[in-house]
PDB file of C-alpha atoms in Angstrom:
ATOM      1  CA  MET A   1     161.546  80.213  89.789  1.00 52.00           C
ATOM      2  CA  SER A   2     161.504  81.688  86.270  1.00 60.00           C
ATOM      3  CA  ASP A   3     158.658  81.257  83.791  1.00 64.00           C
ATOM      4  CA  ALA A   4     160.815  78.822  81.845  1.00 62.00           C
ATOM      5  CA  ASP A   5     160.946  76.527  84.883  1.00 69.00           C
ATOM      6  CA  VAL A   6     157.141  76.301  85.221  1.00 81.00           C
ATOM      7  CA  GLU A   7     155.923  72.983  83.841  1.00 87.00           C
ATOM      8  CA  LEU A   8     152.801  73.058  81.658  1.00 89.00           C
ATOM      9  CA  PRO A   9     150.704  70.198  80.289  1.00 87.00           C
ATOM     10  CA  GLU A  10     151.805  69.402  76.751  1.00 84.00           C
ATOM     11  CA  SER A  11     148.293  69.966  75.397  1.00 85.00           C
ATOM     12  CA  ILE A  12     148.279  73.492  76.872  1.00 89.00           C
ATOM     13  CA  GLU A  13     151.692  74.245  75.380  1.00 87.00           C
ATOM     14  CA  LEU A  14     150.399  73.116  71.999  1.00 83.00           C
ATOM     15  CA  ALA A  15     147.191  75.152  72.348  1.00 88.00           C
ATOM     16  CA  TRP A  16     149.229  78.277  73.152  1.00 90.00           C
ATOM     17  CA  GLY A  17     151.717  77.611  70.373  1.00 85.00           C
ATOM     18  CA  LEU A  18     154.560  77.103  72.846  1.00 83.00           C
ATOM     19  CA  ARG A  19     155.520  73.709  71.439  1.00 71.00           C
ATOM     20  CA  GLU A  20     155.576  73.235  67.701  1.00 59.00           C
ATOM     21  CA  ARG A  21     156.833  69.657  67.503  1.00 50.00           C
ATOM     22  CA  PRO A  22     158.216  66.994  69.810  1.00 50.00           C
ATOM     23  CA  GLY A  23     161.876  67.112  70.695  1.00 49.00           C
ATOM     24  CA  LYS A  24     162.332  63.646  69.250  1.00 51.00           C
ATOM     25  CA  GLY A  25     160.259  61.179  67.311  1.00 50.00           C
ATOM     26  CA  PRO A  26     158.283  61.664  64.103  1.00 54.00           C
ATOM     27  CA  ARG A  27     156.941  65.047  63.076  1.00 59.00           C
ATOM     28  CA  ARG A  28     153.313  65.638  63.955  1.00 67.00           C
ATOM     29  CA  SER A  29     151.022  65.436  60.936  1.00 82.00           C
ATOM     30  CA  LEU A  30     148.250  67.532  62.505  1.00 90.00           C
ATOM     31  CA  THR A  31     147.903  70.756  64.423  1.00 90.00           C
ATOM     32  CA  MET A  32     146.201  71.100  67.779  1.00 91.00           C
ATOM     33  CA  GLU A  33     143.639  73.344  66.104  1.00 93.00           C
ATOM     34  CA  GLN A  34     142.713  70.532  63.682  1.00 96.00           C
ATOM     35  CA  VAL A  35     142.336  68.007  66.499  1.00 96.00           C
ATOM     36  CA  VAL A  36     140.142  70.339  68.558  1.00 96.00           C
ATOM     37  CA  ALA A  37     138.058  71.349  65.526  1.00 97.00           C
ATOM     38  CA  ALA A  38     137.385  67.700  64.738  1.00 98.00           C
ATOM     39  CA  GLY A  39     136.188  67.098  68.292  1.00 98.00           C
ATOM     40  CA  ILE A  40     133.886  70.106  68.038  1.00 98.00           C
ATOM     41  CA  ARG A  41     132.409  68.837  64.779  1.00 98.00           C
ATOM     42  CA  VAL A  42     131.535  65.537  66.444  1.00 98.00           C
ATOM     43  CA  ALA A  43     129.995  67.281  69.466  1.00 98.00           C
ATOM     44  CA  GLU A  44     127.954  69.637  67.274  1.00 97.00           C
ATOM     45  CA  ALA A  45     126.683  66.780  65.119  1.00 97.00           C
ATOM     46  CA  ASP A  46     125.931  64.070  67.671  1.00 97.00           C
ATOM     47  CA  GLY A  47     126.370  65.549  71.153  1.00 96.00           C
ATOM     48  CA  LEU A  48     129.185  65.394  73.663  1.00 97.00           C
ATOM     49  CA  PRO A  49     128.712  61.681  74.557  1.00 97.00           C
ATOM     50  CA  ALA A  50     129.641  60.849  70.956  1.00 97.00           C
ATOM     51  CA  VAL A  51     133.096  62.374  71.371  1.00 98.00           C
ATOM     52  CA  SER A  52     135.752  59.708  71.833  1.00 97.00           C
ATOM     53  CA  MET A  53     139.390  59.506  70.868  1.00 97.00           C
ATOM     54  CA  SER A  54     138.593  56.884  68.234  1.00 96.00           C
ATOM     55  CA  ARG A  55     135.693  58.920  66.774  1.00 97.00           C
ATOM     56  CA  VAL A  56     137.807  62.072  66.552  1.00 97.00           C
ATOM     57  CA  ALA A  57     140.688  60.115  65.030  1.00 96.00           C
ATOM     58  CA  GLY A  58     138.302  58.735  62.426  1.00 96.00           C
ATOM     59  CA  GLU A  59     137.111  62.263  61.666  1.00 96.00           C
ATOM     60  CA  LEU A  60     140.732  63.187  60.954  1.00 96.00           C
ATOM     61  CA  GLY A  61     141.599  60.007  59.072  1.00 95.00           C
ATOM     62  CA  VAL A  62     144.365  58.962  61.472  1.00 94.00           C
ATOM     63  CA  GLY A  63     144.900  56.170  63.985  1.00 94.00           C
ATOM     64  CA  THR A  64     143.523  56.625  67.474  1.00 94.00           C
ATOM     65  CA  MET A  65     146.953  56.435  69.091  1.00 93.00           C
ATOM     66  CA  SER A  66     148.046  59.416  66.986  1.00 91.00           C
ATOM     67  CA  LEU A  67     145.807  61.701  69.052  1.00 92.00           C
ATOM     68  CA  TYR A  68     147.702  60.893  72.231  1.00 91.00           C
ATOM     69  CA  ARG A  69     150.625  62.839  70.828  1.00 88.00           C
ATOM     70  CA  TYR A  70     148.437  65.948  71.202  1.00 90.00           C
ATOM     71  CA  VAL A  71     146.312  65.252  74.286  1.00 91.00           C
ATOM     72  CA  SER A  72     147.101  62.779  77.021  1.00 89.00           C
ATOM     73  CA  ALA A  73     143.453  62.004  77.808  1.00 91.00           C
ATOM     74  CA  LYS A  74     139.946  62.591  76.506  1.00 94.00           C
ATOM     75  CA  SER A  75     139.313  65.009  79.396  1.00 93.00           C
ATOM     76  CA  ASP A  76     142.101  67.251  78.087  1.00 92.00           C
ATOM     77  CA  LEU A  77     140.530  67.228  74.629  1.00 95.00           C
ATOM     78  CA  LEU A  78     137.103  68.144  76.025  1.00 96.00           C
ATOM     79  CA  GLU A  79     138.533  71.089  77.953  1.00 94.00           C
ATOM     80  CA  LEU A  80     140.310  72.395  74.861  1.00 95.00           C
ATOM     81  CA  MET A  81     137.149  71.933  72.784  1.00 97.00           C
ATOM     82  CA  ALA A  82     135.109  73.957  75.277  1.00 96.00           C
ATOM     83  CA  ASP A  83     137.801  76.636  75.363  1.00 96.00           C
ATOM     84  CA  ALA A  84     137.797  76.932  71.571  1.00 97.00           C
ATOM     85  CA  ALA A  85     133.991  76.903  71.347  1.00 97.00           C
ATOM     86  CA  TYR A  86     133.674  79.780  73.818  1.00 96.00           C
ATOM     87  CA  GLY A  87     135.472  81.952  71.304  1.00 95.00           C
ATOM     88  CA  ASP A  88     136.465  85.560  71.871  1.00 96.00           C
ATOM     89  CA  PRO A  89     135.456  87.423  75.029  1.00 97.00           C
ATOM     90  CA  PRO A  90     133.226  90.498  74.691  1.00 96.00           C
ATOM     91  CA  ALA A  91     134.679  93.892  73.842  1.00 94.00           C
ATOM     92  CA  PRO A  92     136.767  95.324  76.687  1.00 92.00           C
ATOM     93  CA  ARG A  93     135.409  97.922  79.047  1.00 94.00           C
ATOM     94  CA  GLY A  94     135.298 101.276  77.286  1.00 91.00           C
ATOM     95  CA  PRO A  95     137.029 104.380  78.643  1.00 92.00           C
ATOM     96  CA  ASP A  96     133.681 105.948  79.616  1.00 94.00           C
ATOM     97  CA  GLU A  97     131.985 102.713  80.696  1.00 96.00           C
ATOM     98  CA  ASP A  98     131.377 102.022  84.367  1.00 97.00           C
ATOM     99  CA  TRP A  99     132.400  98.679  85.862  1.00 98.00           C
ATOM    100  CA  ARG A 100     128.816  97.522  86.356  1.00 98.00           C
ATOM    101  CA  PRO A 101     127.555  97.569  82.737  1.00 98.00           C
ATOM    102  CA  ALA A 102     130.914  96.192  81.601  1.00 98.00           C
ATOM    103  CA  LEU A 103     130.663  93.234  83.973  1.00 98.00           C
ATOM    104  CA  ALA A 104     126.990  92.736  83.039  1.00 98.00           C
ATOM    105  CA  ARG A 105     128.005  92.517  79.357  1.00 98.00           C
ATOM    106  CA  TRP A 106     130.696  90.012  80.281  1.00 98.00           C
ATOM    107  CA  ALA A 107     128.162  87.919  82.186  1.00 98.00           C
ATOM    108  CA  ARG A 108     125.678  87.985  79.320  1.00 98.00           C
ATOM    109  CA  ALA A 109     128.407  86.961  76.884  1.00 98.00           C
ATOM    110  CA  ASN A 110     129.100  83.898  79.050  1.00 97.00           C
ATOM    111  CA  VAL A 111     125.468  82.825  78.713  1.00 97.00           C
ATOM    112  CA  THR A 112     125.485  83.460  74.966  1.00 97.00           C
ATOM    113  CA  ALA A 113     128.634  81.357  74.539  1.00 97.00           C
ATOM    114  CA  VAL A 114     127.015  78.357  76.234  1.00 96.00           C
ATOM    115  CA  HIS A 115     123.739  78.749  74.321  1.00 96.00           C
ATOM    116  CA  ARG A 116     125.695  78.936  71.052  1.00 97.00           C
ATOM    117  CA  HIS A 117     127.293  75.554  71.797  1.00 97.00           C
ATOM    118  CA  PRO A 118     125.023  73.832  74.358  1.00 96.00           C
ATOM    119  CA  TRP A 119     127.275  70.768  74.637  1.00 97.00           C
ATOM    120  CA  THR A 120     129.883  72.886  76.457  1.00 97.00           C
ATOM    121  CA  ARG A 121     127.747  72.889  79.586  1.00 94.00           C
ATOM    122  CA  GLN A 122     128.351  69.148  79.884  1.00 94.00           C
ATOM    123  CA  VAL A 123     132.139  69.507  79.957  1.00 95.00           C
ATOM    124  CA  PRO A 124     133.298  69.197  83.596  1.00 90.00           C
ATOM    125  CA  VAL A 125     135.222  72.179  84.927  1.00 88.00           C
ATOM    126  CA  GLY A 126     138.559  70.617  85.792  1.00 82.00           C
ATOM    127  CA  GLY A 127     140.183  73.710  87.257  1.00 85.00           C
ATOM    128  CA  PRO A 128     140.952  77.384  86.649  1.00 90.00           C
ATOM    129  CA  PRO A 129     141.140  78.541  83.014  1.00 93.00           C
ATOM    130  CA  MET A 130     144.340  77.608  81.188  1.00 93.00           C
ATOM    131  CA  GLY A 131     143.236  77.518  77.559  1.00 94.00           C
ATOM    132  CA  PRO A 132     143.953  80.575  75.391  1.00 95.00           C
ATOM    133  CA  ASN A 133     140.347  81.766  75.228  1.00 97.00           C
ATOM    134  CA  GLY A 134     139.613  80.998  78.873  1.00 96.00           C
ATOM    135  CA  VAL A 135     142.530  83.142  79.990  1.00 97.00           C
ATOM    136  CA  ARG A 136     141.392  85.950  77.696  1.00 97.00           C
ATOM    137  CA  TRP A 137     137.889  85.769  79.196  1.00 98.00           C
ATOM    138  CA  MET A 138     139.452  85.918  82.649  1.00 97.00           C
ATOM    139  CA  GLU A 139     141.458  88.987  81.626  1.00 97.00           C
ATOM    140  CA  ALA A 140     138.328  90.699  80.291  1.00 97.00           C
ATOM    141  CA  GLY A 141     136.401  90.019  83.490  1.00 97.00           C
ATOM    142  CA  LEU A 142     139.177  91.314  85.707  1.00 97.00           C
ATOM    143  CA  ALA A 143     139.656  94.366  83.486  1.00 97.00           C
ATOM    144  CA  ALA A 144     135.996  95.287  83.973  1.00 97.00           C
ATOM    145  CA  LEU A 145     136.743  95.738  87.695  1.00 97.00           C
ATOM    146  CA  ARG A 146     139.936  97.747  87.273  1.00 95.00           C
ATOM    147  CA  GLY A 147     139.950 100.939  89.315  1.00 94.00           C
ATOM    148  CA  THR A 148     137.077  99.895  91.591  1.00 95.00           C
ATOM    149  CA  GLY A 149     139.241  99.690  94.698  1.00 94.00           C
ATOM    150  CA  LEU A 150     138.637  95.976  95.119  1.00 95.00           C
ATOM    151  CA  ARG A 151     141.636  93.891  96.099  1.00 95.00           C
ATOM    152  CA  GLY A 152     143.021  91.359  93.647  1.00 95.00           C
ATOM    153  CA  THR A 153     141.470  88.392  95.420  1.00 96.00           C
ATOM    154  CA  GLU A 154     138.138  90.220  95.557  1.00 96.00           C
ATOM    155  CA  ARG A 155     138.206  90.964  91.824  1.00 97.00           C
ATOM    156  CA  LEU A 156     138.968  87.316  91.137  1.00 97.00           C
ATOM    157  CA  SER A 157     136.221  86.116  93.491  1.00 97.00           C
ATOM    158  CA  THR A 158     133.767  88.516  91.853  1.00 98.00           C
ATOM    159  CA  ILE A 159     134.290  87.194  88.353  1.00 97.00           C
ATOM    160  CA  MET A 160     134.104  83.621  89.674  1.00 97.00           C
ATOM    161  CA  LEU A 161     130.771  84.460  91.305  1.00 98.00           C
ATOM    162  CA  VAL A 162     129.394  86.141  88.192  1.00 98.00           C
ATOM    163  CA  SER A 163     130.621  83.445  85.795  1.00 97.00           C
ATOM    164  CA  GLY A 164     129.209  80.752  88.077  1.00 96.00           C
ATOM    165  CA  TYR A 165     125.808  82.427  88.015  1.00 98.00           C
ATOM    166  CA  ALA A 166     126.013  82.793  84.227  1.00 97.00           C
ATOM    167  CA  ARG A 167     127.013  79.162  83.695  1.00 96.00           C
ATOM    168  CA  ASN A 168     124.255  77.918  85.984  1.00 96.00           C
ATOM    169  CA  TRP A 169     121.673  80.099  84.256  1.00 96.00           C
ATOM    170  CA  ALA A 170     122.835  79.056  80.800  1.00 96.00           C
ATOM    171  CA  THR A 171     122.725  75.391  81.813  1.00 95.00           C
ATOM    172  CA  LEU A 172     119.265  75.686  83.351  1.00 93.00           C
ATOM    173  CA  THR A 173     117.724  77.504  80.398  1.00 93.00           C
ATOM    174  CA  ALA A 174     119.395  75.229  77.835  1.00 93.00           C
ATOM    175  CA  ASP A 175     118.131  72.153  79.718  1.00 93.00           C
ATOM    176  CA  MET A 176     114.605  73.562  79.818  1.00 90.00           C
ATOM    177  CA  THR A 177     114.668  74.528  76.145  1.00 91.00           C
ATOM    178  CA  GLU A 178     115.815  71.054  75.123  1.00 92.00           C
ATOM    179  CA  ALA A 179     113.203  69.390  77.338  1.00 91.00           C
ATOM    180  CA  ALA A 180     110.462  71.579  75.852  1.00 92.00           C
ATOM    181  CA  ALA A 181     111.639  70.767  72.320  1.00 93.00           C
ATOM    182  CA  ARG A 182     111.401  67.038  73.029  1.00 93.00           C
ATOM    183  CA  GLU A 183     107.727  67.586  73.892  1.00 93.00           C
ATOM    184  CA  GLN A 184     107.288  69.879  70.889  1.00 94.00           C
ATOM    185  CA  LEU A 185     106.316  72.766  73.160  1.00 92.00           C
ATOM    186  CA  SER A 186     107.710  76.221  73.747  1.00 89.00           C
ATOM    187  CA  PRO A 187     109.461  76.940  77.081  1.00 86.00           C
ATOM    188  CA  ASP A 188     106.618  79.360  77.908  1.00 85.00           C
ATOM    189  CA  ALA A 189     104.024  76.649  77.350  1.00 89.00           C
ATOM    190  CA  VAL A 190     105.965  74.291  79.601  1.00 88.00           C
ATOM    191  CA  GLY A 191     106.079  76.994  82.265  1.00 85.00           C
ATOM    192  CA  VAL A 192     102.330  77.581  82.126  1.00 87.00           C
ATOM    193  CA  ARG A 193     101.690  73.843  82.373  1.00 90.00           C
ATOM    194  CA  TYR A 194     104.012  73.594  85.367  1.00 88.00           C
ATOM    195  CA  TRP A 195     102.115  76.234  87.324  1.00 86.00           C
ATOM    196  CA  GLN A 196      98.828  74.570  86.507  1.00 89.00           C
ATOM    197  CA  GLN A 197     100.125  71.196  87.659  1.00 92.00           C
ATOM    198  CA  LEU A 198     101.680  72.680  90.800  1.00 91.00           C
ATOM    199  CA  ALA A 199      98.409  74.407  91.681  1.00 90.00           C
ATOM    200  CA  ARG A 200      96.590  71.096  91.486  1.00 92.00           C
ATOM    201  CA  LEU A 201      99.192  69.239  93.568  1.00 94.00           C
ATOM    202  CA  THR A 202      99.318  71.843  96.338  1.00 95.00           C
ATOM    203  CA  ARG A 203      95.660  72.865  96.446  1.00 91.00           C
ATOM    204  CA  ASN A 204      95.433  71.133  99.818  1.00 92.00           C
ATOM    205  CA  GLY A 205      98.040  70.228 102.405  1.00 91.00           C
ATOM    206  CA  PRO A 206     100.902  72.051 104.117  1.00 95.00           C
ATOM    207  CA  TYR A 207     101.858  74.363 101.212  1.00 96.00           C
ATOM    208  CA  PRO A 208     100.544  77.804 102.185  1.00 94.00           C
ATOM    209  CA  ALA A 209     103.655  79.607 100.897  1.00 95.00           C
ATOM    210  CA  ILE A 210     103.319  77.983  97.464  1.00 93.00           C
ATOM    211  CA  ARG A 211      99.593  78.770  97.304  1.00 91.00           C
ATOM    212  CA  GLU A 212     100.335  82.371  98.251  1.00 91.00           C
ATOM    213  CA  LEU A 213     102.952  82.581  95.490  1.00 89.00           C
ATOM    214  CA  TYR A 214     100.565  81.092  92.953  1.00 82.00           C
ATOM    215  CA  ALA A 215      97.787  83.537  93.959  1.00 82.00           C
ATOM    216  CA  GLU A 216     100.142  86.501  93.545  1.00 81.00           C
ATOM    217  CA  GLU A 217     101.231  85.335  90.084  1.00 67.00           C
ATOM    218  CA  VAL A 218      97.614  84.878  88.953  1.00 58.00           C
ATOM    219  CA  ASP A 219      96.423  88.175  90.435  1.00 53.00           C
ATOM    220  CA  GLY A 220      99.341  90.061  88.912  1.00 45.00           C
ATOM    221  CA  GLY A 221      98.803  88.522  85.509  1.00 44.00           C
ATOM    222  CA  GLU A 222     102.558  88.203  85.022  1.00 46.00           C
ATOM    223  CA  GLU A 223     103.874  85.654  82.563  1.00 48.00           C
ATOM    224  CA  GLU A 224     107.091  83.782  83.143  1.00 54.00           C
ATOM    225  CA  ASP A 225     109.946  85.890  81.774  1.00 78.00           C
ATOM    226  CA  PHE A 226     113.376  84.265  81.623  1.00 82.00           C
ATOM    227  CA  GLU A 227     115.019  87.580  80.770  1.00 89.00           C
ATOM    228  CA  ALA A 228     113.532  89.254  83.841  1.00 91.00           C
ATOM    229  CA  GLU A 229     114.642  86.350  86.016  1.00 92.00           C
ATOM    230  CA  TRP A 230     118.182  86.614  84.613  1.00 96.00           C
ATOM    231  CA  ARG A 231     118.360  90.354  85.263  1.00 96.00           C
ATOM    232  CA  PHE A 232     116.962  89.982  88.776  1.00 96.00           C
ATOM    233  CA  GLY A 233     119.624  87.492  89.832  1.00 97.00           C
ATOM    234  CA  LEU A 234     122.491  89.346  88.167  1.00 98.00           C
ATOM    235  CA  ASP A 235     121.384  92.685  89.629  1.00 98.00           C
ATOM    236  CA  ARG A 236     121.330  91.247  93.137  1.00 97.00           C
ATOM    237  CA  ILE A 237     124.885  89.967  92.696  1.00 98.00           C
ATOM    238  CA  LEU A 238     126.093  93.282  91.293  1.00 98.00           C
ATOM    239  CA  ASP A 239     124.269  95.175  94.068  1.00 98.00           C
ATOM    240  CA  GLY A 240     126.360  93.268  96.599  1.00 97.00           C
ATOM    241  CA  VAL A 241     129.580  93.986  94.713  1.00 98.00           C
ATOM    242  CA  GLU A 242     128.643  97.666  94.556  1.00 97.00           C
ATOM    243  CA  VAL A 243     128.177  97.804  98.320  1.00 97.00           C
ATOM    244  CA  LEU A 244     131.693  96.391  98.749  1.00 96.00           C
ATOM    245  CA  ILE A 245     133.149  98.861  96.254  1.00 95.00           C
ATOM    246  CA  ARG A 246     131.470 101.774  98.042  1.00 94.00           C
ATOM    247  CA  SER A 247     132.883 100.587 101.360  1.00 92.00           C
ATOM    248  CA  ARG A 248     136.375 100.600  99.842  1.00 83.00           C
ATOM    249  CA  THR A 249     135.826 104.118  98.479  1.00 78.00           C
ATOM    250  CA  ALA A 250     134.559 105.345 101.847  1.00 77.00           C
ATOM    251  CA  ALA A 251     137.554 103.837 103.628  1.00 71.00           C
ATOM    252  CA  ASP A 252     139.965 105.586 101.249  1.00 66.00           C
TER     253      ASP A 252
END
């Protein structure tokens, strides 16, 4: 089967510039970029729940049914909005850069993209990346692992693992930041309060492991550090990938 025989969703063809206008019927009055940008404006102003086909159509000054000539469903629009909001991937791996710092930069950029547009974390992941930016991010992640000796499926699984960790971390920290803001507190203050409350709740009863953890934190005088937590988790993932890469090198 040739590339020309592969069927693509119309919204994806429009997003990639593969379909300029319908084969028959009236000429489109908008571009896909305008439709997606309008959806993003609504999400940025009032949150993702405010995004509807009618609201976006109103933003553009057209009838609601007009939007269905660009996207077949609201879910398609949300996916394209998230793809556009993610923006450009980080700079590609440099000629003298090892795979590990390159992949760490890529992971950090994923977190930054979500924090820049927090509503994107609420967009369901409907499948592998197909939008223009999503595919470029995928390319950048895979390129970071070029020359490591990992098989193609292993490179793909690695970037899925790393991006999943990044998305989960970005979602968790964004949720906590928003919850703290609603209480007019800083995330650090919320964290301190949590440990104080947990200490009271578990002072007695079958929670020796929690009490031991709390005692170690108090004795060590360590404050909650989101950045340290992020690095710890990412380093453990990359440590595992490095072990696999070394095993491939040893086998060769």
